[in-house]
């Protein structure tokens, strides 16, 4: 049965497409920052700190709401882990593999929704899990005599990032009564705090000297992230959830096409088939919740 969309659906779809494009192409400016000597963890700290400053100034009440509701700090942790792992992964590893492993969210969401939201595991949910696992096996299958995951430890960042993003999404549903400003502040604050802790623990090398070039990239990325967040909220509140989920899958297309074209990712038959299964599992979740 088809879903009747409002006349304004075109703008809402365009907003979601722009959000997916930003996150699908974010690997490129992050790598430019790395070439300038700025580790992706420190880049995430700076970019998300700028975003937090803007939200804090425009929506000051969000700070008090965050302080009054400790449950929002679960979003801080989950969103922070998501952004730290994703930005680090697509900067240091093969973009295609990291993004595909990141989109194993249907697998994690089924398990987390059962645990945290007490949702039943249906036959459709089991099918999504099977597709996601089969896709992951193909993406991670050892090549050239290596052991599973030994070929590129960065794969773990994609897996952890996707898991934490599933936690983030489940918690957003569980805390739907909280304001959008407070939830948005929690997500951006988490991106900065978790990346800061990791940057202080993990050897990342010295920070580069201040230079207009990389500072401008950070400012532009902060602006893009804020704009994409607004676009997401605009589109997601005007479209059915199943339509939103399918449109957001275009992030995989942006990331794959751009990284392969620019030499930051590789495509093989096994990777293509595994990616198709993973994307299929995510698309199935849109039509069969």
mmCIF file of C-alpha atoms in Angstrom:
data_model
loop_
_atom_site.group_PDB
_atom_site.id
_atom_site.type_symbol
_atom_site.label_atom_id
_atom_site.label_comp_id
_atom_site.label_asym_id
_atom_site.label_seq_id
_atom_site.Cartn_x
_atom_site.Cartn_y
_atom_site.Cartn_z
ATOM 1 C CA UNK A 1 0.000 0.000 0.000
ATOM 2 C CA UNK A 2 1.472 3.349 -1.007
ATOM 3 C CA UNK A 3 1.890 6.232 1.402
ATOM 4 C CA UNK A 4 0.262 9.537 0.521
ATOM 5 C CA UNK A 5 2.807 12.314 0.903
ATOM 6 C CA UNK A 6 1.971 15.986 1.456
ATOM 7 C CA UNK A 7 2.654 18.557 -1.236
ATOM 8 C CA UNK A 8 5.628 19.845 0.761
ATOM 9 C CA UNK A 9 7.225 16.389 0.648
ATOM 10 C CA UNK A 10 9.587 17.462 -2.100
ATOM 11 C CA UNK A 11 11.306 19.989 0.161
ATOM 12 C CA UNK A 12 11.419 17.476 3.008
ATOM 13 C CA UNK A 13 13.052 14.849 0.773
ATOM 14 C CA UNK A 14 15.520 17.465 -0.474
ATOM 15 C CA UNK A 15 16.386 18.307 3.134
ATOM 16 C CA UNK A 16 17.079 14.654 3.950
ATOM 17 C CA UNK A 17 19.130 14.232 0.779
ATOM 18 C CA UNK A 18 21.274 17.194 1.783
ATOM 19 C CA UNK A 19 21.835 15.665 5.217
ATOM 20 C CA UNK A 20 22.869 12.352 3.665
ATOM 21 C CA UNK A 21 25.166 14.149 1.230
ATOM 22 C CA UNK A 22 26.961 16.000 4.041
ATOM 23 C CA UNK A 23 27.675 12.814 5.985
ATOM 24 C CA UNK A 24 28.467 10.840 2.846
ATOM 25 C CA UNK A 25 31.121 13.354 1.795
ATOM 26 C CA UNK A 26 32.474 14.290 5.234
ATOM 27 C CA UNK A 27 35.435 11.925 4.798
ATOM 28 C CA UNK A 28 37.059 14.300 2.275
ATOM 29 C CA UNK A 29 37.395 17.455 4.435
ATOM 30 C CA UNK A 30 38.350 15.262 7.388
ATOM 31 C CA UNK A 31 41.238 13.864 5.342
ATOM 32 C CA UNK A 32 42.237 17.370 4.302
ATOM 33 C CA UNK A 33 42.455 18.267 7.992
ATOM 34 C CA UNK A 34 44.592 15.193 8.605
ATOM 35 C CA UNK A 35 46.926 16.241 5.795
ATOM 36 C CA UNK A 36 47.239 19.598 7.562
ATOM 37 C CA UNK A 37 48.448 17.742 10.668
ATOM 38 C CA UNK A 38 45.172 17.663 12.619
ATOM 39 C CA UNK A 39 44.206 14.201 13.851
ATOM 40 C CA UNK A 40 40.529 13.337 13.173
ATOM 41 C CA UNK A 41 39.839 13.102 16.901
ATOM 42 C CA UNK A 42 41.097 16.646 17.525
ATOM 43 C CA UNK A 43 39.261 17.816 14.415
ATOM 44 C CA UNK A 44 36.035 16.356 15.825
ATOM 45 C CA UNK A 45 36.668 18.098 19.162
ATOM 46 C CA UNK A 46 37.056 21.494 17.486
ATOM 47 C CA UNK A 47 34.165 21.093 15.031
ATOM 48 C CA UNK A 48 31.665 19.862 17.598
ATOM 49 C CA UNK A 49 32.768 22.427 20.169
ATOM 50 C CA UNK A 50 31.911 25.163 17.670
ATOM 51 C CA UNK A 51 28.514 23.537 17.098
ATOM 52 C CA UNK A 52 27.851 23.272 20.842
ATOM 53 C CA UNK A 53 28.691 26.964 21.247
ATOM 54 C CA UNK A 54 26.140 27.932 18.603
ATOM 55 C CA UNK A 55 23.388 25.760 20.101
ATOM 56 C CA UNK A 56 24.190 26.995 23.594
ATOM 57 C CA UNK A 57 23.838 30.617 22.519
ATOM 58 C CA UNK A 58 20.683 30.156 20.434
ATOM 59 C CA UNK A 59 18.974 27.662 22.784
ATOM 60 C CA UNK A 60 20.330 28.367 26.291
ATOM 61 C CA UNK A 61 17.430 26.507 27.949
ATOM 62 C CA UNK A 62 18.824 23.266 26.498
ATOM 63 C CA UNK A 63 21.683 23.379 29.020
ATOM 64 C CA UNK A 64 19.351 23.329 32.023
ATOM 65 C CA UNK A 65 17.260 20.539 30.495
ATOM 66 C CA UNK A 66 20.404 18.493 29.924
ATOM 67 C CA UNK A 67 21.414 19.049 33.542
ATOM 68 C CA UNK A 68 17.962 18.087 34.886
ATOM 69 C CA UNK A 69 17.659 14.815 32.944
ATOM 70 C CA UNK A 70 20.650 12.463 33.439
ATOM 71 C CA UNK A 71 19.176 10.055 30.869
ATOM 72 C CA UNK A 72 20.201 12.521 28.155
ATOM 73 C CA UNK A 73 23.816 11.749 29.016
ATOM 74 C CA UNK A 74 23.328 8.298 27.518
ATOM 75 C CA UNK A 75 22.807 10.125 24.219
ATOM 76 C CA UNK A 76 25.958 12.144 24.958
ATOM 77 C CA UNK A 77 27.944 8.912 25.286
ATOM 78 C CA UNK A 78 26.328 7.098 22.348
ATOM 79 C CA UNK A 79 26.433 10.032 19.932
ATOM 80 C CA UNK A 80 29.958 10.880 21.006
ATOM 81 C CA UNK A 81 31.192 7.344 20.356
ATOM 82 C CA UNK A 82 29.379 7.347 17.004
ATOM 83 C CA UNK A 83 30.997 10.528 15.737
ATOM 84 C CA UNK A 84 34.469 9.769 17.099
ATOM 85 C CA UNK A 85 34.490 6.311 15.481
ATOM 86 C CA UNK A 86 32.925 7.424 12.193
ATOM 87 C CA UNK A 87 35.178 10.440 11.641
ATOM 88 C CA UNK A 88 38.287 8.538 12.653
ATOM 89 C CA UNK A 89 37.323 5.501 10.584
ATOM 90 C CA UNK A 90 36.564 7.277 7.294
ATOM 91 C CA UNK A 91 39.716 9.368 7.685
ATOM 92 C CA UNK A 92 42.144 6.545 8.410
ATOM 93 C CA UNK A 93 40.569 3.552 6.669
ATOM 94 C CA UNK A 94 38.872 2.452 3.488
ATOM 95 C CA UNK A 95 35.794 4.685 3.272
ATOM 96 C CA UNK A 96 33.583 2.091 1.562
ATOM 97 C CA UNK A 97 34.267 -0.634 4.142
ATOM 98 C CA UNK A 98 33.845 1.697 7.118
ATOM 99 C CA UNK A 99 30.543 3.125 5.868
ATOM 100 C CA UNK A 100 29.129 -0.305 5.036
ATOM 101 C CA UNK A 101 30.084 -1.703 8.443
ATOM 102 C CA UNK A 102 28.618 1.412 10.024
ATOM 103 C CA UNK A 103 25.296 0.599 8.332
ATOM 104 C CA UNK A 104 24.982 -2.710 10.175
ATOM 105 C CA UNK A 105 22.573 -0.695 12.333
ATOM 106 C CA UNK A 106 19.567 -2.982 11.545
ATOM 107 C CA UNK A 107 21.336 -5.832 13.340
ATOM 108 C CA UNK A 108 22.107 -3.797 16.453
ATOM 109 C CA UNK A 109 18.738 -2.016 16.434
ATOM 110 C CA UNK A 110 16.770 -5.275 16.541
ATOM 111 C CA UNK A 111 18.715 -6.455 19.593
ATOM 112 C CA UNK A 112 18.714 -3.106 21.382
ATOM 113 C CA UNK A 113 15.029 -2.441 20.719
ATOM 114 C CA UNK A 114 14.235 -5.810 22.297
ATOM 115 C CA UNK A 115 16.369 -5.030 25.343
ATOM 116 C CA UNK A 116 15.620 -1.342 25.926
ATOM 117 C CA UNK A 117 12.190 -0.853 24.321
ATOM 118 C CA UNK A 118 10.840 -4.382 24.878
ATOM 119 C CA UNK A 119 9.885 -4.692 21.218
ATOM 120 C CA UNK A 120 9.080 -8.162 19.908
ATOM 121 C CA UNK A 121 11.528 -9.826 17.505
ATOM 122 C CA UNK A 122 9.420 -10.562 14.437
ATOM 123 C CA UNK A 123 10.126 -12.727 11.401
ATOM 124 C CA UNK A 124 10.919 -9.565 9.423
ATOM 125 C CA UNK A 125 13.402 -8.526 12.126
ATOM 126 C CA UNK A 126 15.112 -11.914 11.947
ATOM 127 C CA UNK A 127 15.361 -11.548 8.167
ATOM 128 C CA UNK A 128 17.048 -8.156 8.594
ATOM 129 C CA UNK A 129 19.514 -9.701 11.052
ATOM 130 C CA UNK A 130 20.293 -12.532 8.627
ATOM 131 C CA UNK A 131 20.861 -10.133 5.726
ATOM 132 C CA UNK A 132 23.066 -7.866 7.853
ATOM 133 C CA UNK A 133 25.169 -10.774 9.139
ATOM 134 C CA UNK A 134 25.605 -12.208 5.652
ATOM 135 C CA UNK A 135 26.633 -8.798 4.337
ATOM 136 C CA UNK A 136 29.088 -8.284 7.194
ATOM 137 C CA UNK A 137 30.641 -11.703 6.560
ATOM 138 C CA UNK A 138 31.284 -10.801 2.919
ATOM 139 C CA UNK A 139 32.690 -7.362 3.774
ATOM 140 C CA UNK A 140 34.969 -8.748 6.489
ATOM 141 C CA UNK A 141 35.896 -12.020 4.797
ATOM 142 C CA UNK A 142 39.686 -12.512 5.040
ATOM 143 C CA UNK A 143 41.659 -11.833 1.883
ATOM 144 C CA UNK A 144 45.261 -12.576 0.913
ATOM 145 C CA UNK A 145 45.673 -15.047 3.766
ATOM 146 C CA UNK A 146 44.838 -12.590 6.561
ATOM 147 C CA UNK A 147 42.672 -13.434 9.553
ATOM 148 C CA UNK A 148 39.245 -11.947 10.150
ATOM 149 C CA UNK A 149 39.601 -8.208 10.923
ATOM 150 C CA UNK A 150 43.410 -8.478 10.855
ATOM 151 C CA UNK A 151 43.580 -6.861 7.447
ATOM 152 C CA UNK A 152 42.464 -3.470 8.745
ATOM 153 C CA UNK A 153 41.754 -2.828 12.461
ATOM 154 C CA UNK A 154 39.936 0.353 11.377
ATOM 155 C CA UNK A 155 37.032 -1.983 10.552
ATOM 156 C CA UNK A 156 36.385 -2.090 14.286
ATOM 157 C CA UNK A 157 35.681 1.636 14.229
ATOM 158 C CA UNK A 158 32.975 1.093 11.634
ATOM 159 C CA UNK A 159 31.418 -1.699 13.697
ATOM 160 C CA UNK A 160 31.564 0.233 16.983
ATOM 161 C CA UNK A 161 30.332 3.409 15.318
ATOM 162 C CA UNK A 162 27.318 1.616 13.853
ATOM 163 C CA UNK A 163 26.512 -0.050 17.169
ATOM 164 C CA UNK A 164 26.701 3.212 19.108
ATOM 165 C CA UNK A 165 24.590 4.948 16.438
ATOM 166 C CA UNK A 166 21.924 2.270 16.945
ATOM 167 C CA UNK A 167 22.090 2.941 20.697
ATOM 168 C CA UNK A 168 21.754 6.654 19.980
ATOM 169 C CA UNK A 169 18.675 6.144 17.784
ATOM 170 C CA UNK A 170 16.984 3.839 20.288
ATOM 171 C CA UNK A 171 17.624 6.326 23.101
ATOM 172 C CA UNK A 172 16.249 9.175 20.989
ATOM 173 C CA UNK A 173 13.028 7.199 20.655
ATOM 174 C CA UNK A 174 12.991 6.391 24.355
ATOM 175 C CA UNK A 175 13.560 10.054 25.271
ATOM 176 C CA UNK A 176 11.182 11.482 22.681
ATOM 177 C CA UNK A 177 9.549 13.685 25.331
ATOM 178 C CA UNK A 178 12.706 15.749 25.685
ATOM 179 C CA UNK A 179 13.058 18.858 23.512
ATOM 180 C CA UNK A 180 14.828 18.739 20.149
ATOM 181 C CA UNK A 181 17.265 21.406 21.348
ATOM 182 C CA UNK A 182 18.292 19.347 24.390
ATOM 183 C CA UNK A 183 18.710 16.184 22.357
ATOM 184 C CA UNK A 184 20.666 18.056 19.706
ATOM 185 C CA UNK A 185 22.903 19.608 22.346
ATOM 186 C CA UNK A 186 23.500 16.167 23.876
ATOM 187 C CA UNK A 187 24.571 14.733 20.510
ATOM 188 C CA UNK A 188 26.963 17.555 19.631
ATOM 189 C CA UNK A 189 28.331 17.759 23.172
ATOM 190 C CA UNK A 190 28.997 14.023 23.076
ATOM 191 C CA UNK A 191 30.885 14.326 19.809
ATOM 192 C CA UNK A 192 33.240 16.819 21.416
ATOM 193 C CA UNK A 193 33.647 15.185 24.831
ATOM 194 C CA UNK A 194 34.208 11.574 23.750
ATOM 195 C CA UNK A 195 36.667 12.634 21.051
ATOM 196 C CA UNK A 196 38.515 14.794 23.598
ATOM 197 C CA UNK A 197 38.875 11.902 26.049
ATOM 198 C CA UNK A 198 40.123 9.585 23.289
ATOM 199 C CA UNK A 199 42.520 12.221 21.951
ATOM 200 C CA UNK A 200 44.051 12.623 25.421
ATOM 201 C CA UNK A 201 44.432 8.846 25.902
ATOM 202 C CA UNK A 202 45.532 7.739 22.430
ATOM 203 C CA UNK A 203 48.790 9.106 20.962
ATOM 204 C CA UNK A 204 47.667 11.506 18.228
ATOM 205 C CA UNK A 205 50.793 13.576 17.709
ATOM 206 C CA UNK A 206 51.175 17.306 18.335
ATOM 207 C CA UNK A 207 48.560 19.796 17.210
ATOM 208 C CA UNK A 208 49.511 21.786 14.114
ATOM 209 C CA UNK A 209 50.249 25.470 14.288
ATOM 210 C CA UNK A 210 47.237 27.713 13.815
ATOM 211 C CA UNK A 211 46.643 28.342 10.133
ATOM 212 C CA UNK A 212 43.719 29.986 8.305
ATOM 213 C CA UNK A 213 43.331 26.992 5.973
ATOM 214 C CA UNK A 214 42.460 24.245 8.452
ATOM 215 C CA UNK A 215 40.639 26.625 10.798
ATOM 216 C CA UNK A 216 38.362 27.608 7.908
ATOM 217 C CA UNK A 217 37.674 23.937 7.118
ATOM 218 C CA UNK A 218 36.694 23.348 10.753
ATOM 219 C CA UNK A 219 34.345 26.332 10.719
ATOM 220 C CA UNK A 220 32.762 25.222 7.449
ATOM 221 C CA UNK A 221 32.305 21.661 8.711
ATOM 222 C CA UNK A 222 30.674 22.927 11.917
ATOM 223 C CA UNK A 223 28.292 24.991 9.787
ATOM 224 C CA UNK A 224 27.533 21.998 7.560
ATOM 225 C CA UNK A 225 26.879 19.722 10.551
ATOM 226 C CA UNK A 226 24.512 22.238 12.123
ATOM 227 C CA UNK A 227 22.741 22.751 8.805
ATOM 228 C CA UNK A 228 22.461 19.011 8.185
ATOM 229 C CA UNK A 229 21.021 18.522 11.670
ATOM 230 C CA UNK A 230 18.368 21.169 10.946
ATOM 231 C CA UNK A 231 17.666 19.534 7.582
ATOM 232 C CA UNK A 232 17.260 16.151 9.252
ATOM 233 C CA UNK A 233 14.785 17.501 11.781
ATOM 234 C CA UNK A 234 12.859 19.346 9.038
ATOM 235 C CA UNK A 235 12.603 16.300 6.788
ATOM 236 C CA UNK A 236 12.039 13.656 9.447
ATOM 237 C CA UNK A 237 9.114 15.555 10.997
ATOM 238 C CA UNK A 238 7.331 15.955 7.624
ATOM 239 C CA UNK A 239 7.749 12.488 6.145
ATOM 240 C CA UNK A 240 6.744 8.981 7.256
ATOM 241 C CA UNK A 241 9.524 7.171 9.089
ATOM 242 C CA UNK A 242 9.809 4.535 6.352
ATOM 243 C CA UNK A 243 10.393 7.199 3.680
ATOM 244 C CA UNK A 244 12.989 8.928 5.872
ATOM 245 C CA UNK A 245 14.898 5.674 6.394
ATOM 246 C CA UNK A 246 15.105 4.942 2.666
ATOM 247 C CA UNK A 247 16.189 8.469 1.732
ATOM 248 C CA UNK A 248 18.940 8.429 4.365
ATOM 249 C CA UNK A 249 20.458 5.342 2.729
ATOM 250 C CA UNK A 250 21.722 7.645 -0.028
ATOM 251 C CA UNK A 251 24.599 8.430 2.354
ATOM 252 C CA UNK A 252 26.065 5.066 1.346
ATOM 253 C CA UNK A 253 25.873 6.048 -2.325
ATOM 254 C CA UNK A 254 27.542 9.433 -1.724
ATOM 255 C CA UNK A 255 30.337 7.888 0.334
ATOM 256 C CA UNK A 256 30.931 4.972 -2.027
ATOM 257 C CA UNK A 257 30.857 6.921 -5.289
ATOM 258 C CA UNK A 258 33.024 9.785 -4.036
ATOM 259 C CA UNK A 259 35.623 7.640 -2.262
ATOM 260 C CA UNK A 260 36.034 5.179 -5.150
ATOM 261 C CA UNK A 261 36.292 8.052 -7.652
ATOM 262 C CA UNK A 262 38.952 9.806 -5.559
ATOM 263 C CA UNK A 263 40.887 6.679 -4.608
ATOM 264 C CA UNK A 264 39.899 6.602 -0.922
ATOM 265 C CA UNK A 265 37.936 3.376 -1.239
ATOM 266 C CA UNK A 266 38.032 0.142 -3.209
ATOM 267 C CA UNK A 267 35.210 -1.946 -4.653
ATOM 268 C CA UNK A 268 35.336 -5.694 -5.213
ATOM 269 C CA UNK A 269 32.582 -8.156 -6.156
ATOM 270 C CA UNK A 270 32.437 -9.513 -2.593
ATOM 271 C CA UNK A 271 32.311 -6.010 -1.123
ATOM 272 C CA UNK A 272 29.599 -4.969 -3.568
ATOM 273 C CA UNK A 273 27.466 -8.020 -2.723
ATOM 274 C CA UNK A 274 28.024 -7.576 1.007
ATOM 275 C CA UNK A 275 27.125 -3.912 0.721
ATOM 276 C CA UNK A 276 23.949 -4.764 -1.172
ATOM 277 C CA UNK A 277 22.892 -7.158 1.603
ATOM 278 C CA UNK A 278 23.611 -4.592 4.339
ATOM 279 C CA UNK A 279 21.766 -1.822 2.499
ATOM 280 C CA UNK A 280 18.948 -4.272 1.780
ATOM 281 C CA UNK A 281 18.612 -5.018 5.492
ATOM 282 C CA UNK A 282 18.405 -1.307 6.255
ATOM 283 C CA UNK A 283 15.864 -0.728 3.471
ATOM 284 C CA UNK A 284 13.766 -3.669 4.671
ATOM 285 C CA UNK A 285 13.519 -2.050 8.087
ATOM 286 C CA UNK A 286 11.787 0.923 6.428
ATOM 287 C CA UNK A 287 8.983 -1.177 4.962
ATOM 288 C CA UNK A 288 8.773 -3.866 7.639
ATOM 289 C CA UNK A 289 9.398 -2.282 11.089
#
